Short mmCIF file of C-alpha atoms in Angstrom, two decimals:
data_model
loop_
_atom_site.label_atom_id
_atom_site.label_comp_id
_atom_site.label_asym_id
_atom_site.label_seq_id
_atom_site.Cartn_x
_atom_site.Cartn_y
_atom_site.Cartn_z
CA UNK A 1 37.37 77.15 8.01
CA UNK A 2 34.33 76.79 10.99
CA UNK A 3 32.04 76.84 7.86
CA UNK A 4 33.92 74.59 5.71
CA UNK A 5 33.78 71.93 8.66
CA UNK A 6 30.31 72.63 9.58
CA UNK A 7 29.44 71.60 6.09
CA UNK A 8 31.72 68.82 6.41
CA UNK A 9 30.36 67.40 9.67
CA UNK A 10 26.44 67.81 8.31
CA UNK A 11 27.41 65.93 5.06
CA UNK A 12 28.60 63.34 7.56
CA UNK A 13 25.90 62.44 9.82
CA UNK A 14 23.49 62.86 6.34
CA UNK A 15 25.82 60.07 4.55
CA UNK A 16 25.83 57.87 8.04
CA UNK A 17 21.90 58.29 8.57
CA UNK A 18 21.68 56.70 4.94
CA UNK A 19 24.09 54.00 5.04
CA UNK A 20 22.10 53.18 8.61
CA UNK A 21 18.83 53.44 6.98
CA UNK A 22 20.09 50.73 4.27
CA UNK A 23 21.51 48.71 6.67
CA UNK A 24 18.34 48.84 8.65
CA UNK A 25 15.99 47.77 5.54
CA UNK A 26 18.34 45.31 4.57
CA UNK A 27 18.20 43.51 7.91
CA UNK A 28 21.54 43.32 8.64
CA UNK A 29 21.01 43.60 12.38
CA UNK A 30 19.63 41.04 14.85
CA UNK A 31 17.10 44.09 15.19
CA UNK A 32 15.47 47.05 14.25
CA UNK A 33 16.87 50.49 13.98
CA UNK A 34 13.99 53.05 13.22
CA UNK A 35 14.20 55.75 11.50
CA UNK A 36 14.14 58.43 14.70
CA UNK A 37 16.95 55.96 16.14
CA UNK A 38 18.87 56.48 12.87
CA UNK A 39 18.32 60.19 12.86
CA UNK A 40 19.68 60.67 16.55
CA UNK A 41 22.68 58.38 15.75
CA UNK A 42 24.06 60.23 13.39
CA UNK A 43 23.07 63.87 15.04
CA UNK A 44 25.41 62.33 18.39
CA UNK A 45 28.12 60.73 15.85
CA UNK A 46 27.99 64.38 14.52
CA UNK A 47 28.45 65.78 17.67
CA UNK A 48 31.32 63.18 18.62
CA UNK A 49 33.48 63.98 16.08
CA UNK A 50 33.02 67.78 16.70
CA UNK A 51 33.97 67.03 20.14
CA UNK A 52 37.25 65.21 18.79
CA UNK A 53 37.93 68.25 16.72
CA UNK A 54 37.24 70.63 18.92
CA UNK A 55 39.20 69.03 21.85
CA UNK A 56 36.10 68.69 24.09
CA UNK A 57 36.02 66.11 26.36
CA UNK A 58 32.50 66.38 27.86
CA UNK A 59 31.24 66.64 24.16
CA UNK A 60 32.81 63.59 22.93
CA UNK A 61 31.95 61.31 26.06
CA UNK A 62 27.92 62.74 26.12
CA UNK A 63 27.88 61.60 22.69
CA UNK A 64 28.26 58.53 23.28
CA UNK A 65 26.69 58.28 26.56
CA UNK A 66 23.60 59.23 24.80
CA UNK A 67 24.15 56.81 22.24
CA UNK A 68 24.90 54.19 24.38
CA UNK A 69 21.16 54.96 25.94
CA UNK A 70 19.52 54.61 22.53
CA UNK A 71 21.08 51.65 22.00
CA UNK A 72 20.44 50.16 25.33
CA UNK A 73 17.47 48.34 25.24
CA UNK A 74 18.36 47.22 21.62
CA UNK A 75 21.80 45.89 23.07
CA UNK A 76 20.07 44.21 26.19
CA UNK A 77 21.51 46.75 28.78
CA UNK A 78 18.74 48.65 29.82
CA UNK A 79 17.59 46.63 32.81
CA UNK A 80 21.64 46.61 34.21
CA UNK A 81 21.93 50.78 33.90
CA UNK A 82 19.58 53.49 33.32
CA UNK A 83 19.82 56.12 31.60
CA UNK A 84 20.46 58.22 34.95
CA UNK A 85 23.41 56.15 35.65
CA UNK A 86 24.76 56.03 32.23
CA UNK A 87 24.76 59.98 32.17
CA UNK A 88 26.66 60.26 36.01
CA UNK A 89 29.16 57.77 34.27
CA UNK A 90 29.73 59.71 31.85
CA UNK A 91 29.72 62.70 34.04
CA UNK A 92 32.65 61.03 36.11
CA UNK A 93 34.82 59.84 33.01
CA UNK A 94 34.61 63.43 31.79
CA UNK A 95 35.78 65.00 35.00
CA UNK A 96 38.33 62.26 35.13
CA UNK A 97 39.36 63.06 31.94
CA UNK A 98 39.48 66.48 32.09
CA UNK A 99 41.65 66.33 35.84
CA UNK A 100 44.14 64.38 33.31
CA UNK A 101 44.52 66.05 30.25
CA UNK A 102 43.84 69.71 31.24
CA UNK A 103 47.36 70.45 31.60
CA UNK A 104 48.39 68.36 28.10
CA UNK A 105 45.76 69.81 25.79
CA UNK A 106 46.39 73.59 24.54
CA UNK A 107 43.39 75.15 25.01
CA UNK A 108 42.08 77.73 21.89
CA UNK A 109 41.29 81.07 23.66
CA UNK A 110 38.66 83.09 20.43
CA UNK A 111 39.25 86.75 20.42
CA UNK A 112 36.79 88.68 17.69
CA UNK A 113 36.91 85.70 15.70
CA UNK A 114 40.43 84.34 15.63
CA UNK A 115 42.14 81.54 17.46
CA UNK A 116 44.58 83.00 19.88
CA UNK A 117 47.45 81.83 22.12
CA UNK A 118 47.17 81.28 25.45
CA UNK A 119 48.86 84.67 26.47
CA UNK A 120 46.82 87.46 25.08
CA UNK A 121 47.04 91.35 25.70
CA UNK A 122 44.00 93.19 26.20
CA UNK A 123 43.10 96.69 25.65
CA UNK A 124 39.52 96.78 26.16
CA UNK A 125 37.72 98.83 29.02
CA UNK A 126 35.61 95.71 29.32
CA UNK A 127 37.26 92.14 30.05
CA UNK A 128 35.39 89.15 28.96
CA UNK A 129 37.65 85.41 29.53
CA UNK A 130 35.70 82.75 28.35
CA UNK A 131 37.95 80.00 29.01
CA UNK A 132 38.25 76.39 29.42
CA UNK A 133 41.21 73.45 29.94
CA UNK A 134 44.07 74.59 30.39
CA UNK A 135 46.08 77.97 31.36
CA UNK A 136 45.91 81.74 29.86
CA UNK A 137 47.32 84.36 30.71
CA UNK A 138 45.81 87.91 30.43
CA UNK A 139 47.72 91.33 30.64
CA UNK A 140 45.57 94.20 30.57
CA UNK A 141 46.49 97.48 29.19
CA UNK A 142 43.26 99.35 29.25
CA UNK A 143 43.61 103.19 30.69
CA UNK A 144 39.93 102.98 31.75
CA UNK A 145 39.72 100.15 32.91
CA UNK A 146 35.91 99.04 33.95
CA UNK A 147 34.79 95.48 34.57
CA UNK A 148 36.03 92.01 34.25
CA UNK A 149 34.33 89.22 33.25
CA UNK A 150 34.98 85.72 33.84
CA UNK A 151 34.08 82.07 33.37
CA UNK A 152 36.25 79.46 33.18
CA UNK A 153 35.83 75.72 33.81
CA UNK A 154 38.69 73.34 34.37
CA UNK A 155 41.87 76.02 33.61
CA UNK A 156 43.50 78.32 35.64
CA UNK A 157 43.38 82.14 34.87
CA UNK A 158 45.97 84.44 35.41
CA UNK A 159 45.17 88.29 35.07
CA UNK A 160 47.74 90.90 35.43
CA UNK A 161 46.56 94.30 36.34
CA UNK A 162 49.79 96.51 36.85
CA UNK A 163 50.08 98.18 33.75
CA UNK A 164 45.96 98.96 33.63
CA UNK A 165 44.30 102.01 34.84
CA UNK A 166 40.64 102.72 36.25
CA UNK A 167 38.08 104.59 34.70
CA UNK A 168 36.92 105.90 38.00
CA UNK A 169 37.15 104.53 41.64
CA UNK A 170 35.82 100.65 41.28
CA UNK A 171 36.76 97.77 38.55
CA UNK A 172 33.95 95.11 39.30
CA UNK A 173 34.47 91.51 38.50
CA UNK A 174 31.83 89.39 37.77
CA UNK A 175 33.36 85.62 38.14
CA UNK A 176 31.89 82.18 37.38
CA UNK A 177 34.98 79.64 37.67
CA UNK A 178 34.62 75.89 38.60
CA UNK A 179 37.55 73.13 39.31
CA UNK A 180 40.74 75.93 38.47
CA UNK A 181 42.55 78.88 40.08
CA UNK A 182 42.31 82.44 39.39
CA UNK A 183 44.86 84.82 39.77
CA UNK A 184 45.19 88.37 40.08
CA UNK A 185 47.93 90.95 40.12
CA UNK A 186 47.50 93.92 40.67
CA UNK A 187 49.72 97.27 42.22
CA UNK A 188 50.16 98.28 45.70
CA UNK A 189 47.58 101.36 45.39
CA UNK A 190 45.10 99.04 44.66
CA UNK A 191 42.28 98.22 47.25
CA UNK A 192 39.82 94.91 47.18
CA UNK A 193 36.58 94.15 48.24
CA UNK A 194 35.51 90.91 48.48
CA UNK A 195 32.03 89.44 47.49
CA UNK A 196 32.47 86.00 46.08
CA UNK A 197 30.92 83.17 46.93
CA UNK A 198 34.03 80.19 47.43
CA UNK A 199 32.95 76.76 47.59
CA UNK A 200 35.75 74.24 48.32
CA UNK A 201 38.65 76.50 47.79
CA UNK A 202 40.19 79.57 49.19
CA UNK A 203 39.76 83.33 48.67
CA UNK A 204 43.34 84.58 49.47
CA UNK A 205 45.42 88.19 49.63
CA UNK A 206 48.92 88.16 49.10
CA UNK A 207 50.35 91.64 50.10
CA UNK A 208 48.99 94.55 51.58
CA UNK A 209 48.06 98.02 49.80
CA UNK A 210 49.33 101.16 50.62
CA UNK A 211 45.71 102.77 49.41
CA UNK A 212 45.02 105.69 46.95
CA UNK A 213 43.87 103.93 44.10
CA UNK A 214 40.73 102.28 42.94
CA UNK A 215 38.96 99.57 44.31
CA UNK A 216 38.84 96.02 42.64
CA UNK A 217 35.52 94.55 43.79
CA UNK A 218 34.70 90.77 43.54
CA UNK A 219 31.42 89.05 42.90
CA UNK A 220 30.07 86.13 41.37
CA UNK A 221 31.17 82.30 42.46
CA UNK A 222 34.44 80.15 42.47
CA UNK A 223 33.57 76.35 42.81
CA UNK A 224 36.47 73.58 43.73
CA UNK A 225 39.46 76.11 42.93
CA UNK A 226 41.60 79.35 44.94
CA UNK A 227 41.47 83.05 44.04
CA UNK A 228 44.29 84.64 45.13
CA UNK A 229 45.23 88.58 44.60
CA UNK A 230 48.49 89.14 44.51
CA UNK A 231 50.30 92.39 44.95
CA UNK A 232 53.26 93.43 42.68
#
């Protein structure tokens, strides 16, 4: 199916970069296209409607902010915004965006290929989320258990740890997360040790541990959102 639309979406912006090259020879425009112009218009109308299809908002809106700056000058704009200013626009509409519609649009979490829900089981003695809009739940099962990786960007991560086991004394997690929460849970023999870097949210413990078991360790960065470990 990701090939079939590939294929689709290149037929596309070859068929529009024609019907723009006729248009342009034909004069139909109060000016000039050029043929790089027409080859970058239909690469960014390419990329647009893979944005639409793909649900992603700062796709879709750099598309046409970067249209919208080759077509600037053409369209008498360019001495009212630059192309600086056009791009932090578009920056703001897509955060703006996003803050609105993260909650309404299901996000597709990939797992070896497939699309999955947004709860997912995982077995693996290494955890990779790569996650985006939206919420997902992870419950890990591994028995030896080793690291956890995550990056997520404007979605909230939950990751439940009471039914996993250690491989030996530490289970390091290596976070990048930006404008969402993340969530742990995790059992009262647990310990943590905190590393991360918090920037404009909070780094918070919810329990206590009774000790004994391993050690979840925490490094990496968490931008604009809380992590919070809670112990069940």
């Amino acid at each position: 199916m990701k090939k079939n639309f590939s294929r689709i979406l290149l037929g596309v912006g070859f068929i529009a970069a024609a019907v723009l090259l006729v248009v342009d020879q034909l004069q139909l425009f109060d000016f000039q296209i050029g043929f790089t112009t027409i080859i970058f218009t239909a690469i960014f109308v390419a990329l647009f409607i893979k944005g639409l299809f793909d649900r992603s908002i700062y796709l879709s809106v750099f598309s046409l902010a970067f249209l919208a700056i080759l077509y600037s000058k053409k369209l008498h704009f360019a001495s009212m915004l630059s192309p600086m200013m056009i791009l932090f626009v578009a920056l703001l509409v897509s955060i703006g965006l996003s803050l609105l519609f993260t909650k309404s649009i299901k996000p597709k979490v990939v797992i070896n290929g497939d699309i999955g829900e947004n709860t997912i089981d995982e077995n693996s003695d290494d955890i990779v989320i790569d996650h985006r809009m939206g919420d997902t739940s992870r419950y890990v099962h591994s028995q030896h258990l080793k690291s956890i990786t995550i990056n997520a960007s404007m979605g909230d991560v939950n990751v439940y740890l009471d039914d996993a086991k250690a491989a030996g004394d530490r289970v390091n997690v290596n976070m990048s997360a930006s404008m969402g929460d993340v969530d742990f849970f995790i059992p009262l023999s647990w310990q943590v040790e905190n590393h991360l870097n918090a920037t404009l949210g909070d780094i918070t413990v919810k329990g206590k541990s009774n000790g004994g078991g391993p050690t979840l360790v925490l490094r990496g960065k968490a931008n604009m959102g809380d992590v919070t470990i809670n112990y069940i």
